[in-house]
Structures are given as C-alpha cells and as structure tokens.
Amino acid sequence: MLGSLRTALFALTLACSGSTANAADFDKGLAAAQAGDFATALQEWRPLAEQGDADAQTSLGWMYRNGVGVLKDDAEAVRWYRLAAEQGYAGAQYILGFMYSNSEGVLEDNAEAVRWYRLAAEQGYADAQFNLGVMYRKGDGVLKDDAEAVRWYRLAAEQSNADAQSNLGFMHSNGEGVLKDDAEAVRWYRLAAEQGNAGAQSNLGFMYTKGEGVRKDDAEAVRWYRLAAEQGYADAQYNLAVMYRKGEGVLKDAALAHMWLNISSANGKEAAGELRDFIEKNMTREQIAEATQLARSCMESNYQDCG
C-alpha cells in the first residue's frame, strides 16, 4: 500500500529560518507560543508579518490554520502562507500546496498544489518532494508519470523521509517507474519500518512471508506485522491473523487469529470480516466470546493489551 499526501504540520520550534530582520521580537513570540501564551505570540508576530517578515507570516498562517490564539480561519491562513511563499519560504510553499490539494481555505486546485510543491521541492524540502511524488504517481495536477514519482520519492527518501522510503520500496517491489528489484524494495521498506512507518512494516513483513528480496522467515514476518498491527494498520492485522491461523512463525492460536481478524475488520478490512466469519464455524460459542473479549481489550488499551 502506498502512503498518501503527507499531512501539513507546522512545528513552532522550526518556524524561524534565521532570516528575520527582527529576530529578537520573533523569538519573543516563539517563546511565548511554546509556553502557551498565544496572545503575546500574536502581539509580537503580527507587526512583523505586516512588515513582510516571512517567518512571522508563516507563523500567523499556522495560528489561523490551527485555530491557536485566534479563531480558526483557513482563508486567512492561506493569505499569510501565500505572502511568505511568494518570498520563497519553502515551508510556506509546501503548506500552501497542501491546502490547495485538500481544499483548505481555497478551492481545490491540484495544478496549483503541484506548482507550490515544486517550488518547495526544488529547494530540497523533503515533505514537498514526497507530496510532489504522490501527485505524479496519481496524475493529480500533472500527467501521471511513475518515473518522475520515483525521482521525487528518492530525493525525499535520501533525506530520511519515511513515507517516501516506504513508497519508493513499493515502486521497486512492483516495478513501477523503475526496474523491479525486491532486494532494493526491502532496503527502502526496512529504512522506513525502522522509523515506525506502519505501511512499510507491514510490507516488510510480507516480503519475509514470501521470501522476496530476503530469505523467507515467518518469525521475522510476524515481528514486523505485529509492529504495524499495534499501530492500528488493518492490512498487518489481517496478515498477523493469518499467521496465527496457520501457525506460521508463531504458535497456532484460533483465538488470537479471530481477535486480529475482528480488529482488522473493525478498521475497514473487508476480507478480515469474511475470514473471521469463516473460522467461527469451527469455534464454540465460548471460544468466540473469549476471542471477542480479547479484541475488545486490545482496542480499548490502544493495542497495549493484545493477548
């Protein structure tokens, strides 16, 4: 499964590019915001933003987009992000692209999103490079071009962007925009998986299950499926259930197989519900009740108590 557009988040600790002409005033606002005093942050940043300071403009955009210290107003957020973006501020360009992709404060316009992503991506902004790759992969705002998607994924992946690493692994695994190369797919999946990317963890588990790009190892497959499953990733939950059902890489356990299928189904995996109902035919009412309670405890504990 491919990752979709990376959500635009603005970290206050990364807001300042060092270009502000009034660094002391900006930093005063930043310190206030980090302390939760957004009224003072607004008081410090608005005059700077009105004077054309890109850091302050981007910070105001963040406040309006998230409704922090001000009423949430996506259109006003777009206005401030645009002012910073037009000065070449990569972070603002990236977020402005995301807002065009997702119709936040502006009408959805994928071509405009691509334009802003590209401006940020060409400055080396990894999240923009990833999102631009997604646009090329889907053909949103540009002609579909898997090779170009791979190019942008790779640039972001080489900056340790986990989503890009995961998607690059998928492209190598499926021979899309690049020669099929399972070993290379495993390499990129592993880099993303080790950063906690659930999709990559699930796909890496699948590569171990099939012995593609690595020596077949069911126990290692189970390990990666479990890490993704405990993040709520439905495909991994399904695959982990199959391993429990078959006793591959783990002791055979119908109750845990039922538990993970039930959870996967609840998280939207249609095939999981079908398989759960099938295996119930060979379970007693008491066993089904026990497995259902296991599933309930697992989900209610946010995957901390899963049998």
Short mmCIF file of C-alpha atoms in Angstrom, two decimals:
data_model
loop_
_atom_site.label_atom_id
_atom_site.label_comp_id
_atom_site.label_asym_id
_atom_site.label_seq_id
_atom_site.Cartn_x
_atom_site.Cartn_y
_atom_site.Cartn_z
CA MET A 1 0.00 0.00 0.00
CA LEU A 2 1.26 3.45 -0.93
CA GLY A 3 1.29 6.34 1.51
CA SER A 4 -0.82 9.35 0.55
CA LEU A 5 -0.07 13.05 0.85
CA ARG A 6 1.90 13.87 3.95
CA THR A 7 -0.19 15.95 6.33
CA ALA A 8 0.97 19.54 6.57
CA LEU A 9 2.11 20.24 10.11
CA PHE A 10 3.98 23.34 11.20
CA ALA A 11 6.31 22.94 14.17
CA LEU A 12 6.85 26.16 16.06
CA THR A 13 10.33 25.03 17.01
CA LEU A 14 11.23 25.00 13.31
CA ALA A 15 9.48 28.19 12.37
CA CYS A 16 12.40 30.57 12.31
CA SER A 17 14.58 30.40 9.20
CA GLY A 18 17.07 32.83 10.62
CA SER A 19 16.21 35.45 8.01
CA THR A 20 14.01 37.66 10.17
CA ALA A 21 15.19 41.22 10.48
CA ASN A 22 13.71 41.42 13.95
CA ALA A 23 14.92 38.13 15.37
CA ALA A 24 14.59 39.23 18.98
CA ASP A 25 10.90 40.12 18.54
CA PHE A 26 10.22 36.94 16.59
CA ASP A 27 11.96 34.83 19.21
CA LYS A 28 9.96 36.53 21.94
CA GLY A 29 6.79 35.50 20.14
CA LEU A 30 8.14 31.99 19.63
CA ALA A 31 9.00 31.61 23.31
CA ALA A 32 5.51 32.83 24.23
CA ALA A 33 3.86 30.38 21.84
CA GLN A 34 5.91 27.49 23.18
CA ALA A 35 4.78 28.47 26.68
CA GLY A 36 1.15 28.52 25.54
CA ASP A 37 0.85 32.32 25.64
CA PHE A 38 -0.56 32.77 22.15
CA ALA A 39 -1.89 36.28 22.80
CA THR A 40 1.67 37.52 23.31
CA ALA A 41 2.87 35.50 20.30
CA LEU A 42 0.22 37.15 18.15
CA GLN A 43 1.12 40.57 19.50
CA GLU A 44 4.79 40.04 18.59
CA TRP A 45 4.29 38.35 15.23
CA ARG A 46 1.53 40.38 13.59
CA PRO A 47 3.53 43.63 13.27
CA LEU A 48 6.48 41.69 11.86
CA ALA A 49 4.22 39.86 9.42
CA GLU A 50 2.68 43.12 8.26
CA GLN A 51 6.20 44.42 7.62
CA GLY A 52 6.84 41.45 5.33
CA ASP A 53 8.70 39.09 7.64
CA ALA A 54 8.29 35.59 6.15
CA ASP A 55 8.87 33.77 9.45
CA ALA A 56 6.16 35.76 11.15
CA GLN A 57 3.81 35.41 8.16
CA THR A 58 4.23 31.64 8.23
CA SER A 59 3.66 31.60 11.98
CA LEU A 60 0.44 33.57 11.62
CA GLY A 61 -0.64 31.14 8.93
CA TRP A 62 -0.05 28.32 11.39
CA MET A 63 -2.11 30.06 14.07
CA TYR A 64 -5.07 30.67 11.76
CA ARG A 65 -4.93 27.20 10.23
CA ASN A 66 -4.98 25.52 13.63
CA GLY A 67 -7.19 27.99 15.50
CA VAL A 68 -4.46 28.68 18.05
CA GLY A 69 -4.74 32.08 19.72
CA VAL A 70 -7.21 33.16 17.03
CA LEU A 71 -10.44 31.84 15.55
CA LYS A 72 -9.66 29.10 13.04
CA ASP A 73 -9.77 30.66 9.56
CA ASP A 74 -8.28 28.67 6.68
CA ALA A 75 -8.74 31.53 4.22
CA GLU A 76 -6.75 33.85 6.46
CA ALA A 77 -4.14 31.12 6.91
CA VAL A 78 -3.82 30.86 3.13
CA ARG A 79 -3.35 34.63 2.89
CA TRP A 80 -0.42 34.63 5.29
CA TYR A 81 1.15 31.48 3.89
CA ARG A 82 0.92 32.95 0.39
CA LEU A 83 2.74 36.12 1.44
CA ALA A 84 5.59 34.04 2.86
CA ALA A 85 5.55 31.59 -0.05
CA GLU A 86 5.89 34.41 -2.57
CA GLN A 87 9.12 35.36 -0.81
CA GLY A 88 10.47 31.87 -1.48
CA TYR A 89 9.87 30.46 2.01
CA ALA A 90 9.88 26.70 1.36
CA GLY A 91 7.84 25.70 4.42
CA ALA A 92 5.05 28.08 3.47
CA GLN A 93 5.16 26.93 -0.15
CA TYR A 94 4.76 23.34 0.98
CA ILE A 95 1.81 24.05 3.27
CA LEU A 96 0.16 26.25 0.66
CA GLY A 97 0.44 23.36 -1.79
CA PHE A 98 -1.16 21.04 0.76
CA MET A 99 -4.03 23.47 1.29
CA TYR A 100 -4.67 23.59 -2.46
CA SER A 101 -4.58 19.77 -2.58
CA ASN A 102 -7.13 19.49 0.22
CA SER A 103 -9.39 22.50 -0.39
CA GLU A 104 -8.46 24.24 2.85
CA GLY A 105 -9.26 27.94 2.59
CA VAL A 106 -9.18 27.77 -1.23
CA LEU A 107 -10.92 25.79 -3.93
CA GLU A 108 -9.17 22.50 -4.63
CA ASP A 109 -6.66 23.04 -7.42
CA ASN A 110 -4.17 20.24 -7.92
CA ALA A 111 -2.25 22.09 -10.61
CA GLU A 112 -1.70 24.97 -8.20
CA ALA A 113 -0.77 22.50 -5.47
CA VAL A 114 1.85 21.00 -7.78
CA ARG A 115 3.24 24.45 -8.53
CA TRP A 116 3.80 25.24 -4.87
CA TYR A 117 5.07 21.75 -4.02
CA ARG A 118 7.56 22.02 -6.85
CA LEU A 119 8.89 25.38 -5.67
CA ALA A 120 9.49 23.94 -2.20
CA ALA A 121 10.77 20.62 -3.53
CA GLU A 122 13.35 22.33 -5.70
CA GLN A 123 14.71 23.93 -2.54
CA GLY A 124 15.19 20.46 -1.09
CA TYR A 125 12.14 20.45 1.18
CA ALA A 126 11.64 16.72 1.77
CA ASP A 127 7.92 16.72 2.59
CA ALA A 128 7.22 18.71 -0.58
CA GLN A 129 9.36 16.29 -2.60
CA PHE A 130 7.32 13.41 -1.22
CA ASN A 131 3.98 15.09 -1.94
CA LEU A 132 5.11 16.01 -5.44
CA GLY A 133 5.97 12.35 -5.97
CA VAL A 134 2.44 11.41 -4.87
CA MET A 135 0.96 13.88 -7.36
CA TYR A 136 2.98 12.33 -10.20
CA ARG A 137 2.06 8.81 -9.06
CA LYS A 138 -1.65 9.63 -9.07
CA GLY A 139 -1.66 12.02 -12.01
CA ASP A 140 -3.17 14.80 -9.88
CA GLY A 141 -2.40 18.23 -11.30
CA VAL A 142 0.19 16.72 -13.66
CA LEU A 143 0.32 13.92 -16.20
CA LYS A 144 0.78 10.59 -14.43
CA ASP A 145 4.48 9.73 -14.55
CA ASP A 146 5.76 6.90 -12.35
CA ALA A 147 9.41 7.58 -13.24
CA GLU A 148 9.04 11.19 -12.11
CA ALA A 149 7.27 9.99 -8.96
CA VAL A 150 10.23 7.72 -8.24
CA ARG A 151 12.64 10.60 -8.76
CA TRP A 152 10.92 12.80 -6.19
CA TYR A 153 10.37 9.92 -3.75
CA ARG A 154 14.07 9.14 -3.93
CA LEU A 155 15.12 12.72 -3.20
CA ALA A 156 12.89 12.76 -0.13
CA ALA A 157 13.86 9.21 0.88
CA GLU A 158 17.53 10.14 0.83
CA GLN A 159 16.67 12.78 3.43
CA SER A 160 15.21 10.01 5.63
CA ASN A 161 11.57 10.83 4.87
CA ALA A 162 9.91 7.58 5.99
CA ASP A 163 6.80 7.98 3.82
CA ALA A 164 8.97 8.44 0.75
CA GLN A 165 11.14 5.47 1.69
CA SER A 166 8.03 3.31 2.05
CA ASN A 167 6.61 4.44 -1.30
CA LEU A 168 9.96 4.00 -3.01
CA GLY A 169 10.05 0.45 -1.67
CA PHE A 170 6.61 -0.15 -3.16
CA MET A 171 7.69 1.19 -6.55
CA HIS A 172 10.73 -1.13 -6.57
CA SER A 173 8.63 -4.08 -5.41
CA ASN A 174 6.14 -3.59 -8.24
CA GLY A 175 8.43 -2.32 -10.98
CA GLU A 176 6.58 0.98 -11.33
CA GLY A 177 8.72 3.78 -12.75
CA VAL A 178 11.82 1.71 -12.03
CA LEU A 179 13.08 -1.81 -12.66
CA LYS A 180 11.51 -4.38 -10.34
CA ASP A 181 14.06 -5.12 -7.61
CA ASP A 182 12.85 -6.91 -4.50
CA ALA A 183 16.14 -6.50 -2.63
CA GLU A 184 16.03 -2.75 -3.20
CA ALA A 185 12.39 -2.73 -2.12
CA VAL A 186 13.33 -4.48 1.11
CA ARG A 187 16.11 -1.96 1.73
CA TRP A 188 13.76 1.00 1.49
CA TYR A 189 10.96 -0.72 3.39
CA ARG A 190 13.38 -1.51 6.21
CA LEU A 191 14.61 2.08 6.47
CA ALA A 192 11.03 3.31 6.75
CA ALA A 193 9.95 0.46 9.03
CA GLU A 194 12.77 1.20 11.46
CA GLN A 195 11.37 4.73 11.73
CA GLY A 196 7.98 3.29 12.71
CA ASN A 197 6.19 3.62 9.36
CA ALA A 198 3.33 1.12 9.68
CA GLY A 199 2.82 0.59 5.95
CA ALA A 200 6.50 -0.21 5.48
CA GLN A 201 6.47 -2.54 8.48
CA SER A 202 3.52 -4.42 7.00
CA ASN A 203 5.10 -4.62 3.55
CA LEU A 204 8.42 -5.73 5.00
CA GLY A 205 6.59 -8.48 6.86
CA PHE A 206 5.01 -9.54 3.58
CA MET A 207 8.43 -9.71 1.89
CA TYR A 208 9.61 -12.05 4.67
CA THR A 209 6.45 -14.15 4.31
CA LYS A 210 7.02 -14.59 0.59
CA GLY A 211 10.81 -14.69 0.66
CA GLU A 212 11.02 -11.82 -1.81
CA GLY A 213 14.29 -9.87 -1.61
CA VAL A 214 15.12 -11.67 1.65
CA ARG A 215 15.32 -15.25 2.89
CA LYS A 216 11.82 -16.45 3.83
CA ASP A 217 11.43 -16.07 7.60
CA ASP A 218 7.97 -16.41 9.09
CA ALA A 219 9.07 -15.38 12.60
CA GLU A 220 10.54 -12.15 11.22
CA ALA A 221 7.38 -11.60 9.19
CA VAL A 222 5.32 -11.93 12.36
CA ARG A 223 7.57 -9.44 14.15
CA TRP A 224 7.03 -6.75 11.52
CA TYR A 225 3.32 -7.49 11.12
CA ARG A 226 2.88 -7.13 14.88
CA LEU A 227 4.65 -3.76 14.98
CA ALA A 228 2.33 -2.44 12.28
CA ALA A 229 -0.75 -4.14 13.72
CA GLU A 230 -0.16 -2.47 17.08
CA GLN A 231 -0.29 0.88 15.29
CA GLY A 232 -3.79 0.03 14.04
CA TYR A 233 -2.74 -0.91 10.48
CA ALA A 234 -5.56 -3.11 9.18
CA ASP A 235 -3.60 -4.97 6.49
CA ALA A 236 -0.95 -6.01 9.01
CA GLN A 237 -3.62 -7.06 11.50
CA TYR A 238 -5.13 -9.29 8.81
CA ASN A 239 -1.77 -10.81 7.88
CA LEU A 240 -0.88 -11.39 11.53
CA ALA A 241 -4.20 -13.19 11.98
CA VAL A 242 -3.40 -15.44 9.03
CA MET A 243 -0.06 -16.33 10.62
CA TYR A 244 -1.83 -17.27 13.87
CA ARG A 245 -4.42 -19.28 11.96
CA LYS A 246 -1.77 -21.27 10.10
CA GLY A 247 0.79 -21.42 12.90
CA GLU A 248 3.48 -19.84 10.74
CA GLY A 249 6.20 -18.01 12.68
CA VAL A 250 4.05 -18.27 15.80
CA LEU A 251 2.14 -20.96 17.68
CA LYS A 252 -1.19 -21.73 16.07
CA ASP A 253 -3.93 -19.94 18.01
CA ALA A 254 -7.50 -19.69 16.75
CA ALA A 255 -8.50 -17.18 19.43
CA LEU A 256 -5.73 -14.73 18.50
CA ALA A 257 -6.41 -15.27 14.81
CA HIS A 258 -10.08 -14.39 15.43
CA MET A 259 -9.06 -11.42 17.59
CA TRP A 260 -6.86 -9.85 14.92
CA LEU A 261 -9.38 -10.55 12.16
CA ASN A 262 -12.12 -8.93 14.22
CA ILE A 263 -9.93 -5.87 14.83
CA SER A 264 -8.84 -5.67 11.20
CA SER A 265 -12.46 -5.83 10.10
CA ALA A 266 -13.37 -3.05 12.53
CA ASN A 267 -10.58 -1.00 10.96
CA GLY A 268 -12.04 -1.40 7.49
CA LYS A 269 -10.51 -4.59 6.04
CA GLU A 270 -13.47 -6.32 4.39
CA ALA A 271 -11.64 -9.61 3.78
CA ALA A 272 -10.88 -9.83 7.51
CA GLY A 273 -14.57 -9.96 8.39
CA GLU A 274 -15.17 -12.65 5.81
CA LEU A 275 -12.34 -14.84 7.13
CA ARG A 276 -13.39 -14.23 10.75
CA ASP A 277 -16.90 -15.46 9.95
CA PHE A 278 -15.47 -18.49 8.17
CA ILE A 279 -13.23 -19.63 11.05
CA GLU A 280 -16.08 -19.15 13.54
CA LYS A 281 -17.68 -22.23 12.00
CA ASN A 282 -15.03 -24.32 13.76
CA MET A 283 -15.18 -22.47 17.09
CA THR A 284 -17.50 -22.94 20.05
CA ARG A 285 -19.66 -20.13 21.35
CA GLU A 286 -17.37 -19.85 24.37
CA GLN A 287 -14.26 -19.60 22.19
CA ILE A 288 -15.85 -16.87 20.09
CA ALA A 289 -16.81 -14.96 23.23
CA GLU A 290 -13.25 -15.25 24.56
CA ALA A 291 -11.76 -14.05 21.26
CA THR A 292 -14.21 -11.15 21.12
CA GLN A 293 -13.22 -10.09 24.63
CA LEU A 294 -9.56 -10.27 23.62
CA ALA A 295 -10.28 -7.96 20.69
CA ARG A 296 -12.18 -5.54 22.89
CA SER A 297 -9.36 -5.40 25.44
CA CYS A 298 -6.79 -4.92 22.70
CA MET A 299 -8.58 -1.98 21.11
CA GLU A 300 -9.60 -0.34 24.38
CA SER A 301 -5.98 -0.44 25.55
CA ASN A 302 -4.80 1.15 22.30
CA TYR A 303 -3.06 -2.11 21.36
CA GLN A 304 -1.19 -2.40 24.67
CA ASP A 305 -3.09 -5.49 25.84
CA CYS A 306 -3.46 -7.82 22.86
CA GLY A 307 -3.19 -11.28 24.32
#
